[in-house]
Amino acid sequence: MIEALSLSVSASMPLSGTSLQSFIDHLLYHPLAESMRRSDSQVVNEIPAEFSLRKDEAKIFSVIKELLTVVLMNARKGNITVRAEEFRDIMILEIEDCNNYNGYALDYSLRSLESLARLAGGHISAKGQQQLVSTVSFSFPTA
């Protein structure tokens, strides 16, 4: 099981009206900066600035924080890209790691987050966990 992972979003990060891009940037430069340093990974945030949430922000942001944490925990010298696409009232967030270090642990850790994703009304999927490039997707309602 994933240990020492807080499911709460930082109290200093305002949620209402926060863009998804700003939230990801906040995570990468504050709570997850040490994880990035330890894994010697780089993360590129390609989420458009206009993407924001209107529903269940705290739940969805908690899932995103945990997904990024899990990917970073299983990365070594990773080249990680975070993207999102919006289709009507559904958003799909993708985290792609182009230097996957431990795909089996990644897969196990993602399974432990599925119930959290369901509580947020979303779904987690992954492809390529046991290969060099892995992509984790989180789809969730925006309205």
mmCIF file of C-alpha atoms in Angstrom:
data_model
loop_
_atom_site.group_PDB
_atom_site.id
_atom_site.type_symbol
_atom_site.label_atom_id
_atom_site.label_comp_id
_atom_site.label_asym_id
_atom_site.label_seq_id
_atom_site.Cartn_x
_atom_site.Cartn_y
_atom_site.Cartn_z
ATOM 1 C CA MET A 1 0.000 0.000 0.000
ATOM 2 C CA ILE A 2 1.130 3.552 -0.495
ATOM 3 C CA GLU A 3 2.560 4.863 2.749
ATOM 4 C CA ALA A 4 3.007 8.415 3.932
ATOM 5 C CA LEU A 5 0.801 9.884 1.220
ATOM 6 C CA SER A 6 -1.525 12.580 2.414
ATOM 7 C CA LEU A 7 -4.896 12.566 0.697
ATOM 8 C CA SER A 8 -5.534 16.162 1.629
ATOM 9 C CA VAL A 9 -4.753 19.043 -0.649
ATOM 10 C CA SER A 10 -2.568 21.761 0.832
ATOM 11 C CA ALA A 11 -4.614 24.261 2.783
ATOM 12 C CA SER A 12 -2.568 27.075 1.263
ATOM 13 C CA MET A 13 -3.803 26.220 -2.239
ATOM 14 C CA PRO A 14 -7.184 27.833 -2.981
ATOM 15 C CA LEU A 15 -9.430 25.500 -4.933
ATOM 16 C CA SER A 16 -12.428 27.496 -6.063
ATOM 17 C CA GLY A 17 -11.793 28.843 -9.536
ATOM 18 C CA THR A 18 -8.227 27.542 -9.624
ATOM 19 C CA SER A 19 -7.049 26.519 -13.052
ATOM 20 C CA LEU A 20 -5.812 22.967 -13.450
ATOM 21 C CA GLN A 21 -2.525 24.303 -14.833
ATOM 22 C CA SER A 22 -1.973 26.481 -11.733
ATOM 23 C CA PHE A 23 -2.761 23.594 -9.426
ATOM 24 C CA ILE A 24 -0.250 21.306 -11.163
ATOM 25 C CA ASP A 25 2.392 24.048 -11.038
ATOM 26 C CA HIS A 26 1.715 24.530 -7.325
ATOM 27 C CA LEU A 27 2.186 20.805 -6.682
ATOM 28 C CA LEU A 28 5.400 20.603 -8.661
ATOM 29 C CA TYR A 29 7.052 23.576 -6.986
ATOM 30 C CA HIS A 30 5.855 22.947 -3.439
ATOM 31 C CA PRO A 31 4.697 19.567 -2.083
ATOM 32 C CA LEU A 32 6.203 17.436 -4.878
ATOM 33 C CA ALA A 33 9.471 19.328 -5.446
ATOM 34 C CA GLU A 34 11.395 16.927 -3.195
ATOM 35 C CA SER A 35 9.964 13.880 -5.014
ATOM 36 C CA MET A 36 11.072 15.378 -8.336
ATOM 37 C CA ARG A 37 14.560 15.938 -6.955
ATOM 38 C CA ARG A 38 14.852 12.416 -5.501
ATOM 39 C CA SER A 39 13.717 10.776 -8.734
ATOM 40 C CA ASP A 40 15.907 13.119 -10.790
ATOM 41 C CA SER A 41 12.900 13.691 -13.037
ATOM 42 C CA GLN A 42 11.617 16.620 -15.045
ATOM 43 C CA VAL A 43 7.921 17.387 -15.368
ATOM 44 C CA VAL A 44 6.449 19.489 -18.173
ATOM 45 C CA ASN A 45 2.979 20.926 -17.601
ATOM 46 C CA GLU A 46 1.198 21.224 -20.973
ATOM 47 C CA ILE A 47 -2.279 21.862 -19.567
ATOM 48 C CA PRO A 48 -3.987 24.893 -21.123
ATOM 49 C CA ALA A 49 -4.404 27.790 -18.665
ATOM 50 C CA GLU A 50 -8.145 28.021 -19.312
ATOM 51 C CA PHE A 51 -8.905 24.507 -17.985
ATOM 52 C CA SER A 52 -10.574 24.768 -14.581
ATOM 53 C CA LEU A 53 -12.975 22.703 -12.543
ATOM 54 C CA ARG A 54 -16.491 23.532 -11.499
ATOM 55 C CA LYS A 55 -17.340 20.382 -9.519
ATOM 56 C CA ASP A 56 -15.766 18.355 -6.688
ATOM 57 C CA GLU A 57 -12.513 20.284 -6.924
ATOM 58 C CA ALA A 58 -11.051 19.030 -3.630
ATOM 59 C CA LYS A 59 -11.717 15.368 -4.490
ATOM 60 C CA ILE A 60 -10.373 15.674 -8.027
ATOM 61 C CA PHE A 61 -7.307 17.651 -6.956
ATOM 62 C CA SER A 62 -6.572 14.989 -4.296
ATOM 63 C CA VAL A 63 -6.591 12.275 -6.964
ATOM 64 C CA ILE A 64 -4.321 14.322 -9.241
ATOM 65 C CA LYS A 65 -1.869 14.962 -6.401
ATOM 66 C CA GLU A 66 -1.733 11.248 -5.561
ATOM 67 C CA LEU A 67 -1.301 10.260 -9.228
ATOM 68 C CA LEU A 68 1.632 12.637 -9.657
ATOM 69 C CA THR A 69 3.128 11.374 -6.392
ATOM 70 C CA VAL A 70 2.865 7.745 -7.532
ATOM 71 C CA VAL A 71 4.397 8.471 -10.940
ATOM 72 C CA LEU A 72 7.287 10.370 -9.352
ATOM 73 C CA MET A 73 7.852 7.621 -6.764
ATOM 74 C CA ASN A 74 8.294 5.118 -9.586
ATOM 75 C CA ALA A 75 10.367 7.312 -11.902
ATOM 76 C CA ARG A 76 14.139 7.550 -12.240
ATOM 77 C CA LYS A 77 15.490 10.275 -14.482
ATOM 78 C CA GLY A 78 11.986 10.531 -15.898
ATOM 79 C CA ASN A 79 10.769 12.843 -18.607
ATOM 80 C CA ILE A 80 7.199 13.317 -17.447
ATOM 81 C CA THR A 81 4.555 15.286 -19.330
ATOM 82 C CA VAL A 82 1.161 16.291 -17.939
ATOM 83 C CA ARG A 83 -1.598 17.008 -20.484
ATOM 84 C CA ALA A 84 -5.359 17.409 -20.432
ATOM 85 C CA GLU A 85 -8.193 17.425 -22.932
ATOM 86 C CA GLU A 86 -11.774 18.456 -22.346
ATOM 87 C CA PHE A 87 -14.744 16.821 -24.072
ATOM 88 C CA ARG A 88 -18.087 18.412 -23.187
ATOM 89 C CA ASP A 89 -18.351 17.791 -19.437
ATOM 90 C CA ILE A 90 -15.479 15.287 -19.132
ATOM 91 C CA MET A 91 -11.804 16.059 -18.714
ATOM 92 C CA ILE A 92 -9.028 13.544 -19.360
ATOM 93 C CA LEU A 93 -5.732 14.201 -17.635
ATOM 94 C CA GLU A 94 -2.717 12.220 -18.875
ATOM 95 C CA ILE A 95 0.610 11.796 -17.134
ATOM 96 C CA GLU A 96 3.209 10.300 -19.454
ATOM 97 C CA ASP A 97 6.564 9.046 -18.165
ATOM 98 C CA CYS A 98 9.091 8.444 -20.941
ATOM 99 C CA ASN A 99 11.604 6.695 -18.699
ATOM 100 C CA ASN A 100 9.489 4.389 -16.535
ATOM 101 C CA TYR A 101 11.644 2.856 -13.798
ATOM 102 C CA ASN A 102 9.338 0.466 -11.937
ATOM 103 C CA GLY A 103 6.220 -0.409 -13.892
ATOM 104 C CA TYR A 104 5.068 -3.192 -11.576
ATOM 105 C CA ALA A 105 5.103 -0.911 -8.538
ATOM 106 C CA LEU A 106 3.398 1.801 -10.591
ATOM 107 C CA ASP A 107 0.617 -0.591 -11.544
ATOM 108 C CA TYR A 108 0.156 -1.738 -7.941
ATOM 109 C CA SER A 109 0.092 1.835 -6.638
ATOM 110 C CA LEU A 110 -2.444 2.931 -9.252
ATOM 111 C CA ARG A 111 -4.798 0.137 -8.237
ATOM 112 C CA SER A 112 -4.782 1.486 -4.701
ATOM 113 C CA LEU A 113 -6.000 4.865 -6.039
ATOM 114 C CA GLU A 114 -8.949 3.533 -8.048
ATOM 115 C CA SER A 115 -11.423 3.871 -5.165
ATOM 116 C CA LEU A 116 -10.313 7.473 -4.550
ATOM 117 C CA ALA A 117 -10.880 8.226 -8.247
ATOM 118 C CA ARG A 118 -14.356 6.667 -8.097
ATOM 119 C CA LEU A 119 -15.235 8.866 -5.088
ATOM 120 C CA ALA A 120 -14.405 11.861 -7.276
ATOM 121 C CA GLY A 121 -16.649 10.482 -10.044
ATOM 122 C CA GLY A 122 -13.662 9.542 -12.183
ATOM 123 C CA HIS A 123 -11.716 6.621 -13.574
ATOM 124 C CA ILE A 124 -8.004 5.780 -13.719
ATOM 125 C CA SER A 125 -6.436 3.791 -16.534
ATOM 126 C CA ALA A 126 -2.867 3.042 -17.517
ATOM 127 C CA LYS A 127 -1.024 1.695 -20.508
ATOM 128 C CA GLY A 128 2.559 0.610 -20.958
ATOM 129 C CA GLN A 129 3.263 0.185 -17.221
ATOM 130 C CA GLN A 130 5.804 -2.575 -17.863
ATOM 131 C CA GLN A 131 7.486 -0.734 -20.716
ATOM 132 C CA LEU A 132 9.788 2.251 -21.020
ATOM 133 C CA VAL A 133 6.931 4.679 -21.740
ATOM 134 C CA SER A 134 3.882 4.599 -19.504
ATOM 135 C CA THR A 135 0.772 6.771 -19.579
ATOM 136 C CA VAL A 136 -1.615 7.175 -16.670
ATOM 137 C CA SER A 137 -5.028 8.674 -17.481
ATOM 138 C CA PHE A 138 -7.597 10.100 -15.116
ATOM 139 C CA SER A 139 -10.989 10.963 -16.582
ATOM 140 C CA PHE A 140 -13.438 12.941 -14.468
ATOM 141 C CA PRO A 141 -16.555 15.117 -14.781
ATOM 142 C CA THR A 142 -16.079 18.881 -14.978
ATOM 143 C CA ALA A 143 -19.700 19.898 -14.458
#
